[in-house]
CSV table of C-alpha atoms in Angstrom, one decimal:
chain,number,residue,atom,x,y,z
A,180,MET,CA,101.3,141.6,94.7
A,181,LYS,CA,102.9,145.1,94.6
A,182,TYR,CA,103.8,146.7,97.9
A,183,LYS,CA,104.1,150.6,98.8
A,184,GLU,CA,104.2,152.3,101.3
A,185,LYS,CA,103.9,156.0,102.6
A,186,GLU,CA,104.5,158.3,105.8
A,187,ILE,CA,101.7,160.5,105.8
A,188,LYS,CA,102.7,162.1,109.2
A,189,LYS,CA,105.6,161.0,111.4
A,190,GLY,CA,104.9,157.8,113.2
A,191,ILE,CA,101.9,157.1,111.0
A,192,LYS,CA,102.1,155.0,107.6
A,193,ILE,CA,100.1,153.7,104.9
A,194,HIS,CA,101.0,150.2,103.3
A,195,LEU,CA,99.4,149.2,100.0
A,196,ILE,CA,99.6,145.7,98.9
A,197,GLU,CA,98.1,145.7,95.2
A,198,THR,CA,96.9,142.3,94.3
A,199,GLU,CA,94.2,141.1,91.7
A,200,LYS,CA,93.8,137.8,93.3
A,201,PHE,CA,90.9,138.4,95.5
A,202,LYS,CA,87.6,139.7,95.3
A,203,THR,CA,87.5,141.5,98.5
A,204,ASN,CA,89.6,144.5,100.0
A,205,LEU,CA,91.1,143.8,103.8
A,206,ILE,CA,91.8,146.8,105.7
A,207,ALA,CA,93.9,146.7,108.8
A,208,ILE,CA,94.9,149.4,111.4
A,209,PHE,CA,97.7,148.6,113.7
A,210,LEU,CA,98.4,150.3,116.9
A,211,THR,CA,101.6,149.6,118.5
A,212,THR,CA,102.9,150.3,122.1
A,213,PRO,CA,105.6,148.9,124.3
A,214,ILE,CA,104.0,146.4,126.5
A,215,THR,CA,104.7,147.2,130.1
A,216,ARG,CA,103.4,145.4,133.3
A,217,GLU,CA,101.7,148.7,134.4
A,218,ASN,CA,99.5,149.0,131.0
A,219,VAL,CA,99.3,145.3,130.0
A,220,THR,CA,95.8,144.8,131.1
A,221,LYS,CA,94.6,148.2,130.4
A,222,ASP,CA,95.7,147.3,126.7
A,223,ALA,CA,93.5,144.4,126.5
A,224,LEU,CA,90.5,145.8,128.0
A,225,LEU,CA,91.0,148.9,125.7
A,226,SER,CA,90.9,147.0,122.6
A,227,ALA,CA,87.8,145.1,123.7
A,228,VAL,CA,86.1,148.3,124.4
A,229,LEU,CA,86.9,150.1,121.5
A,230,ARG,CA,84.9,147.4,119.4
A,231,ARG,CA,81.7,148.1,121.1
A,232,GLY,CA,80.8,151.3,119.6
A,233,SER,CA,82.1,154.9,118.1
A,234,LYS,CA,80.5,158.4,118.0
A,235,ASN,CA,78.4,157.6,115.2
A,236,MET,CA,77.6,153.9,115.5
A,237,PRO,CA,77.3,153.8,119.4
A,238,THR,CA,76.1,150.1,119.8
A,239,SER,CA,77.4,147.0,118.4
A,240,MET,CA,74.3,146.4,116.9
A,241,GLN,CA,74.6,149.1,114.8
A,242,ILE,CA,78.0,148.6,114.0
A,243,SER,CA,76.7,144.9,112.7
A,244,GLN,CA,73.8,146.9,111.0
A,245,GLU,CA,76.3,149.0,109.2
A,246,LEU,CA,78.5,146.2,108.1
A,247,GLU,CA,75.4,143.9,106.6
A,248,GLU,CA,74.5,147.0,104.5
A,249,MET,CA,77.7,147.0,103.2
A,250,TYR,CA,77.3,143.5,101.1
A,251,GLY,CA,78.1,141.7,104.2
A,252,ALA,CA,81.1,142.9,105.5
A,253,GLY,CA,83.3,141.5,108.0
A,254,PHE,CA,84.8,143.4,111.1
A,255,ASP,CA,87.3,142.0,113.9
A,256,ASN,CA,89.7,143.2,116.1
A,257,GLY,CA,92.1,141.8,119.0
A,258,ILE,CA,95.4,141.9,120.6
A,259,ASP,CA,98.9,140.5,120.2
A,260,LYS,CA,102.1,140.3,121.6
A,261,THR,CA,104.9,140.7,119.5
A,262,GLY,CA,108.4,140.7,120.4
A,263,ASP,CA,108.2,143.5,123.1
A,264,ASN,CA,105.3,145.3,121.9
A,265,HIS,CA,101.7,145.1,122.5
A,266,ILE,CA,99.8,145.4,119.3
A,267,LEU,CA,95.9,146.6,119.0
A,268,LYS,CA,94.6,145.3,115.9
A,269,PHE,CA,91.3,146.2,114.1
A,270,TYR,CA,90.2,144.6,110.6
A,271,ILE,CA,87.6,145.1,108.0
A,272,GLU,CA,87.0,143.2,104.6
A,273,THR,CA,84.6,144.0,102.0
A,274,ILE,CA,83.8,143.4,98.8
A,275,ASN,CA,85.9,144.7,95.8
A,276,ASP,CA,84.3,147.7,94.2
A,277,LYS,CA,84.5,146.1,90.9
A,278,TYR,CA,82.0,143.2,92.1
A,279,ILE,CA,79.2,145.2,93.5
A,280,PRO,CA,76.3,145.9,90.8
A,281,GLN,CA,75.7,149.3,91.6
A,282,GLN,CA,78.5,151.2,90.5
A,283,ASN,CA,78.0,154.3,91.9
A,284,GLU,CA,79.1,153.1,95.3
A,285,ASN,CA,82.5,153.3,96.6
A,286,MET,CA,82.9,150.2,99.0
A,287,LEU,CA,86.7,151.3,99.6
A,288,LYS,CA,85.9,154.7,100.7
A,289,THR,CA,83.0,153.6,103.1
A,290,SER,CA,84.9,150.8,104.6
A,291,ILE,CA,88.4,152.6,105.2
A,292,GLU,CA,86.0,155.4,106.9
A,293,LYS,CA,84.2,152.5,109.1
A,294,LEU,CA,87.4,151.2,110.5
A,295,LEU,CA,89.0,154.5,111.1
A,296,GLU,CA,85.5,155.7,112.8
A,297,ILE,CA,85.8,152.5,115.3
A,298,THR,CA,89.4,153.0,116.0
A,299,PHE,CA,89.8,156.8,116.1
A,300,ASN,CA,86.6,158.1,117.2
A,301,PRO,CA,85.3,155.9,120.2
A,302,LEU,CA,82.3,156.1,121.7
A,303,GLU,CA,82.9,158.8,124.6
A,304,GLU,CA,80.9,160.5,127.2
A,305,ASP,CA,82.1,163.2,129.5
A,306,GLY,CA,85.5,162.4,129.1
A,307,LYS,CA,85.3,158.5,129.8
A,308,PHE,CA,84.1,155.4,127.9
A,309,ASN,CA,80.5,153.8,128.3
A,310,GLU,CA,80.1,152.2,132.2
A,311,GLU,CA,78.2,149.4,131.0
A,312,TYR,CA,80.4,148.4,128.1
A,313,LEU,CA,83.4,148.5,130.7
A,314,LYS,CA,81.9,146.5,132.9
A,315,GLN,CA,80.7,143.9,130.8
A,316,GLU,CA,84.1,143.5,128.9
A,317,LYS,CA,86.1,143.6,132.4
A,318,GLU,CA,84.2,140.4,133.0
A,319,ASN,CA,85.1,139.1,129.4
A,320,ILE,CA,88.7,139.6,130.1
A,321,LYS,CA,88.4,138.1,133.8
A,322,ARG,CA,87.3,134.6,132.0
A,323,ILE,CA,90.0,134.9,129.2
A,324,ILE,CA,92.6,135.0,131.7
A,325,GLU,CA,90.8,132.7,134.3
A,326,GLY,CA,90.6,130.3,131.2
A,327,LYS,CA,94.3,130.4,130.3
A,328,THR,CA,94.7,126.6,132.0
A,329,ASP,CA,92.0,125.3,129.8
A,330,ASN,CA,94.0,124.7,127.1
A,331,LYS,CA,96.8,122.9,128.3
A,332,ALA,CA,99.4,122.9,125.3
A,333,ARG,CA,99.1,127.0,124.9
A,334,TYR,CA,99.6,127.2,128.9
A,335,ALA,CA,102.5,125.1,129.2
A,336,PHE,CA,104.0,127.4,126.4
A,337,ASP,CA,103.0,130.6,128.1
A,338,ARG,CA,104.3,129.2,131.4
A,339,CYS,CA,107.9,128.4,129.9
A,340,ILE,CA,108.1,131.8,128.2
A,341,GLU,CA,107.0,133.5,131.6
A,342,GLU,CA,109.7,131.6,133.4
A,343,MET,CA,112.2,132.6,130.7
A,344,TYR,CA,111.4,136.2,130.7
A,345,LYS,CA,110.6,137.0,134.5
A,346,ASP,CA,110.5,140.4,135.3
A,347,GLU,CA,110.9,141.4,131.4
A,348,PRO,CA,108.4,142.6,129.1
A,349,TYR,CA,107.8,139.8,126.9
A,350,GLY,CA,107.4,137.7,129.9
A,351,LEU,CA,104.1,139.4,130.4
A,352,TYR,CA,100.3,137.5,129.8
A,353,LYS,CA,98.9,139.7,126.8
A,354,TYR,CA,95.3,139.8,128.4
A,355,GLY,CA,96.8,141.0,131.2
A,356,TYR,CA,96.3,140.1,135.3
A,357,ILE,CA,92.9,140.2,137.2
A,358,GLU,CA,94.1,142.1,140.0
A,359,ASP,CA,94.9,145.0,137.6
A,360,LEU,CA,91.2,144.8,136.1
A,361,GLU,CA,89.5,146.2,139.2
A,362,LYS,CA,91.7,149.4,139.3
A,363,ILE,CA,90.7,150.5,135.9
A,364,ASN,CA,87.9,152.9,135.9
A,365,SER,CA,86.2,154.2,132.4
A,366,LYS,CA,88.0,158.0,132.9
A,367,MET,CA,91.3,156.4,133.6
A,368,LEU,CA,90.9,154.2,130.4
A,369,TYR,CA,89.7,156.7,128.2
A,370,GLU,CA,92.8,159.1,129.2
A,371,TYR,CA,94.7,156.2,128.6
A,372,TYR,CA,93.5,155.7,125.1
A,373,LYS,CA,94.3,159.3,124.4
A,374,LYS,CA,98.0,158.7,125.6
A,375,ILE,CA,98.1,155.8,123.4
A,376,LEU,CA,96.8,157.4,120.2
A,377,ALA,CA,99.2,160.5,120.5
A,378,GLU,CA,102.4,158.4,121.2
A,379,CYS,CA,101.8,155.0,119.6
A,380,LYS,CA,103.0,153.6,116.2
A,381,ILE,CA,100.3,153.8,113.8
A,382,ASP,CA,99.8,151.6,110.7
A,383,ILE,CA,97.3,151.1,108.2
A,384,PHE,CA,97.0,148.1,105.5
A,385,ILE,CA,95.1,147.8,102.4
A,386,SER,CA,95.2,144.7,100.7
A,387,GLY,CA,93.2,144.3,97.4
A,388,ASP,CA,92.9,145.2,93.7
A,389,ILE,CA,93.2,148.7,94.5
A,390,ASP,CA,95.6,151.8,93.6
A,391,GLU,CA,97.2,155.0,95.3
A,392,ASN,CA,93.8,156.8,95.4
A,393,ALA,CA,93.2,154.9,98.6
A,394,ILE,CA,96.4,157.2,100.2
A,395,ASN,CA,94.0,159.9,99.4
A,396,ILE,CA,91.0,158.7,101.1
A,397,ILE,CA,92.8,158.1,104.3
A,398,GLU,CA,94.8,161.6,103.9
A,399,GLU,CA,91.5,163.3,103.4
A,400,ASN,CA,89.5,161.7,106.4
A,401,GLU,CA,88.5,164.0,109.6
A,402,ASN,CA,90.0,161.2,112.1
A,403,ILE,CA,93.4,161.0,110.6
A,404,LYS,CA,93.7,164.9,110.4
A,405,LYS,CA,93.1,164.9,114.1
A,406,LEU,CA,96.1,163.0,114.8
A,407,GLU,CA,99.5,164.2,115.4
A,408,GLU,CA,103.0,163.7,114.3
A,409,ARG,CA,104.9,161.6,116.9
A,410,ASN,CA,108.3,159.7,117.8
A,411,ALA,CA,106.5,156.6,117.8
A,412,ASN,CA,107.2,155.3,121.0
A,413,TYR,CA,107.6,151.2,120.3
A,414,LYS,CA,110.3,148.7,120.6
A,415,ILE,CA,112.2,147.9,117.1
A,416,ASN,CA,112.3,143.8,117.0
A,417,MET,CA,116.4,144.2,116.3
A,418,ILE,CA,118.7,141.6,117.2
A,419,GLU,CA,119.8,141.7,120.8
A,420,GLU,CA,122.5,141.1,123.3
A,421,LYS,CA,121.8,137.9,124.8
A,422,SER,CA,124.2,136.5,127.9
A,423,TYR,CA,123.1,132.6,128.4
A,424,SER,CA,121.6,131.9,131.7
A,425,GLN,CA,122.1,128.4,133.8
A,426,GLU,CA,119.6,126.0,132.4
A,427,LYS,CA,116.5,125.7,134.9
A,428,GLU,CA,113.9,122.9,135.2
A,429,ILE,CA,110.1,124.2,136.5
A,430,ILE,CA,107.9,121.3,137.1
A,431,GLU,CA,104.3,122.1,137.7
A,432,GLU,CA,101.7,119.9,138.9
A,433,MET,CA,97.9,120.2,137.5
A,434,ASP,CA,95.0,117.8,137.1
A,435,VAL,CA,96.3,116.8,133.5
A,436,THR,CA,96.1,113.2,131.5
A,437,GLN,CA,99.1,114.0,129.5
A,438,GLY,CA,102.2,115.8,130.1
A,439,LYS,CA,103.5,118.7,128.4
A,440,VAL,CA,107.0,119.5,127.7
A,441,VAL,CA,108.3,123.0,126.6
A,442,ILE,CA,111.9,123.5,126.3
A,443,GLY,CA,112.9,127.0,125.6
A,444,LEU,CA,116.5,127.6,123.8
A,445,ASP,CA,118.3,130.9,123.2
A,446,LEU,CA,120.0,131.5,120.4
A,447,LYS,CA,123.0,134.1,120.5
A,448,LEU,CA,122.6,136.0,116.9
A,449,LYS,CA,125.0,138.4,115.5
A,450,ASN,CA,123.0,139.9,112.6
A,451,GLU,CA,119.4,139.5,110.7
A,452,ASP,CA,121.1,137.3,108.2
A,453,GLU,CA,121.6,134.7,110.8
A,454,LYS,CA,117.8,134.4,111.3
A,455,TYR,CA,117.5,132.9,107.9
A,456,ILE,CA,119.7,129.9,108.7
A,457,ALA,CA,117.9,129.6,112.0
A,458,LEU,CA,114.7,129.0,110.3
A,459,VAL,CA,116.3,126.3,108.4
A,460,TYR,CA,118.1,125.0,111.9
A,461,ASN,CA,114.2,124.8,113.2
A,462,ALA,CA,112.8,123.1,110.3
A,463,ILE,CA,115.1,120.3,110.9
A,464,LEU,CA,115.1,120.0,114.6
A,465,GLY,CA,111.3,120.2,114.6
A,466,GLY,CA,109.4,122.0,112.1
A,467,THR,CA,108.2,119.9,109.9
A,468,ALA,CA,107.0,115.8,109.7
A,469,ASN,CA,110.4,114.8,108.3
A,470,SER,CA,111.9,116.7,111.3
A,471,LYS,CA,114.0,114.9,113.8
A,472,MET,CA,111.7,115.5,116.8
A,473,PHE,CA,109.0,114.0,114.8
A,474,GLN,CA,111.0,111.1,113.6
A,475,GLU,CA,113.1,110.4,116.8
A,476,VAL,CA,111.0,111.4,119.4
A,477,ARG,CA,107.8,110.6,118.4
A,478,GLU,CA,107.5,107.9,115.4
A,479,LYS,CA,110.8,105.8,116.5
A,480,ALA,CA,110.8,106.1,120.6
A,481,SER,CA,107.0,106.3,120.8
A,482,LEU,CA,107.8,108.8,123.4
A,483,ALA,CA,105.4,111.5,122.6
A,484,TYR,CA,102.2,112.0,121.2
A,485,THR,CA,103.0,115.3,119.6
A,486,ALA,CA,106.5,116.9,119.1
A,487,GLY,CA,108.1,119.6,117.3
A,488,SER,CA,109.3,122.9,117.5
A,489,SER,CA,108.6,126.7,116.5
A,490,TYR,CA,111.1,129.6,116.1
A,491,LEU,CA,110.3,132.9,117.4
A,492,ARG,CA,112.7,135.0,115.1
A,493,TYR,CA,111.4,138.3,117.4
A,494,LYS,CA,113.5,137.2,120.4
A,495,ASN,CA,115.3,134.6,119.0
A,496,ASN,CA,114.3,131.6,120.8
A,497,ILE,CA,113.3,128.2,119.8
A,498,PHE,CA,110.7,126.1,121.4
A,499,ILE,CA,110.5,122.6,121.6
A,500,LYS,CA,107.0,121.5,122.7
A,501,CYS,CA,106.0,117.9,123.3
A,502,GLY,CA,102.9,115.9,124.7
A,503,ILE,CA,104.0,112.6,126.7
A,504,GLU,CA,103.2,110.1,128.8
A,505,ILE,CA,104.1,111.2,132.0
A,506,LYS,CA,106.2,108.5,133.0
A,507,ASN,CA,107.7,108.8,129.9
A,508,TYR,CA,109.5,112.4,131.0
A,509,LYS,CA,113.2,111.5,131.8
A,510,LYS,CA,113.5,109.5,128.6
A,511,ALA,CA,112.0,111.7,126.2
A,512,LEU,CA,114.3,114.8,127.7
A,513,GLU,CA,117.5,112.3,127.1
A,514,ILE,CA,116.4,111.9,123.3
A,515,ILE,CA,115.7,115.6,122.8
A,516,LYS,CA,118.8,116.5,124.1
A,517,LYS,CA,120.5,114.0,121.9
A,518,GLN,CA,118.8,116.0,119.0
A,519,LEU,CA,120.3,119.0,119.8
A,520,ASP,CA,123.7,117.3,120.4
A,521,ASP,CA,123.3,115.7,116.9
A,522,MET,CA,122.5,118.8,115.0
A,523,LYS,CA,125.7,120.4,116.9
A,524,ASN,CA,127.9,117.5,115.5
A,525,GLY,CA,126.4,117.8,112.2
A,526,VAL,CA,124.3,114.6,112.4
A,527,PHE,CA,121.9,115.2,109.2
A,528,SER,CA,121.8,114.7,105.6
A,529,GLN,CA,121.5,116.9,103.0
A,530,GLU,CA,118.2,115.4,102.2
A,531,ASP,CA,117.3,116.7,105.5
A,532,ILE,CA,118.3,120.3,104.6
A,533,ASP,CA,116.5,120.0,101.1
A,534,ASN,CA,113.5,118.8,102.7
A,535,ALA,CA,113.5,121.7,105.5
A,536,LYS,CA,113.9,124.5,102.7
A,537,LYS,CA,111.7,123.1,100.6
A,538,SER,CA,108.8,123.3,103.6
A,539,ILE,CA,109.8,127.1,104.1
A,540,ILE,CA,110.0,128.2,100.5
A,541,SER,CA,106.4,126.6,100.2
A,542,THR,CA,105.5,128.8,103.3
A,543,ILE,CA,107.3,131.8,101.6
A,544,LYS,CA,105.3,131.4,98.3
A,545,SER,CA,102.2,130.8,99.9
A,546,ILE,CA,102.4,134.4,101.8
A,547,ASP,CA,100.3,136.0,99.0
A,548,ASP,CA,97.5,133.6,99.4
A,549,GLU,CA,95.8,134.7,101.9
A,550,GLN,CA,95.2,138.8,102.4
A,551,ASP,CA,95.9,138.8,105.9
A,552,THR,CA,99.1,136.8,105.8
A,553,GLY,CA,100.2,139.1,103.1
A,554,ILE,CA,99.6,142.0,105.7
A,555,THR,CA,101.3,140.2,108.5
A,556,TYR,CA,104.5,139.4,106.2
A,557,PHE,CA,104.9,143.6,105.7
A,558,PHE,CA,104.3,144.2,109.2
A,559,GLY,CA,106.5,141.9,110.6
A,560,GLN,CA,109.4,143.6,108.6
A,561,GLU,CA,108.0,147.0,109.6
A,562,LEU,CA,108.6,145.9,113.3
A,563,VAL,CA,112.4,144.7,112.6
A,564,ASN,CA,113.1,147.7,110.2
A,565,ASN,CA,114.3,145.4,107.6
A,566,LYS,CA,112.7,145.1,104.2
A,567,ILE,CA,112.8,142.1,102.0
A,568,THR,CA,110.8,140.9,99.0
A,569,ILE,CA,109.7,137.5,98.7
A,570,GLU,CA,112.1,136.7,96.0
A,571,GLU,CA,114.7,137.9,98.1
A,572,TYR,CA,113.6,136.0,100.9
A,573,ILE,CA,113.6,132.5,99.2
A,574,ASN,CA,117.2,133.2,98.0
A,575,LYS,CA,118.4,133.7,101.3
A,576,ILE,CA,116.9,130.0,102.4
A,577,GLU,CA,118.4,128.8,99.1
A,578,GLU,CA,121.8,129.8,99.8
A,579,ILE,CA,122.1,128.4,103.3
A,580,SER,CA,124.8,125.3,103.5
A,581,LYS,CA,125.2,122.4,105.8
A,582,GLU,CA,128.2,124.6,107.6
A,583,ASP,CA,125.8,127.6,108.7
A,584,ILE,CA,123.6,125.2,110.2
A,585,VAL,CA,126.2,123.6,112.3
A,586,LYS,CA,127.4,127.1,113.1
A,587,ILE,CA,124.0,127.9,114.3
A,588,ALA,CA,123.4,124.9,116.2
A,589,ASN,CA,126.5,125.6,118.2
A,590,LEU,CA,125.0,128.9,119.3
A,591,ILE,CA,121.9,127.3,120.7
A,592,LYS,CA,122.0,126.7,124.6
A,593,ILE,CA,118.9,125.5,126.7
A,594,ASN,CA,117.5,128.5,128.9
A,595,THR,CA,114.2,126.8,130.5
A,596,ILE,CA,113.0,123.1,130.6
A,597,TYR,CA,109.0,123.3,131.8
A,598,PHE,CA,107.1,120.2,132.6
A,599,LEU,CA,103.4,120.2,133.2
A,600,LYS,CA,102.6,116.8,135.0
A,601,ASN,CA,99.4,115.6,137.1
A,602,LYS,CA,99.3,116.0,141.0
A,603,GLU,CA,100.9,112.9,142.6
A,604,LYS,CA,98.3,111.1,144.7
């Protein structure tokens, strides 16, 4: 896997991931903008409306027909919250030209042009988006927002983040808020789209058995030529100054049969290298089946149906997540806190460290097993402005010592304990 990048205009960058592993090309366009309370709902709605039609493919049916004629190409789009940014994402996957029977076709060029068309040349009527599309997508977004309690584990995780980052961008729900949907009309959304297009960070990724001719195809595209240079308006996810807040406990009642515990931990890191140590710390704490959370809380104490943790490197938080019997809440909390204390006191073995490293390195080595994970890896580096090869990444993990992990363990504090339980009769 070879990686190259080129800034074709200020704030607009092309990324090539050259690999012979796949028979397909995956093309992705990411529009990155700061997430704000004012615009979060517009971002989600805009992403949904853009997929409905472009100037030259004005209906979803026509887009589908065009894709079908491209040997069954796949198109998808969506929105992600990454750090303090909102990312509008657009993907198209097509067969590589080497595997097409008619050699006079240029599927790479066609697929790039289609994706650029959908993203940068939307269906617009008299300076506004199609009214019917807007109405339908408002209903779809409304259903998503109303349905966020359906997945109780995800809901508990989102609520913990919301409480930890109250009145901050990262605390916002990525699909926005129902009360804002009604205020958005088709002209307002189209004006907002033009503003986003003029200011956002634009990254175009192409993964597959390709060469630098892909850059020429993009540079010569009329939709790209129309774009102006920009001082891209987005947040670089760098190490941020953290001040530890007082530990708080939030208990919420809902009609649930299983309690959901989410504990948000703050890490006060000083530099990017400490993030690699935090990865190993998290793997030992709750990131694998050999972890303390899994073994001590779930297996030995039988207090949890599920028990683990994840490291959110963009915000330097670790989240412990457990599904428990509601009556076991206090006991589970006691044992979880003991695991945190044990980590601070170095109560873990070299075998624990080796298993954690092995798991992380296995994941790193699998980055190029799928095209979208490769794109995600390099885009993540773009957002922290810190480029590192897979080999360097593995070396950094291998170099971590027990002393490093204990040091990080002692920089960790509980920020928020969130417990979702059933309503008391």
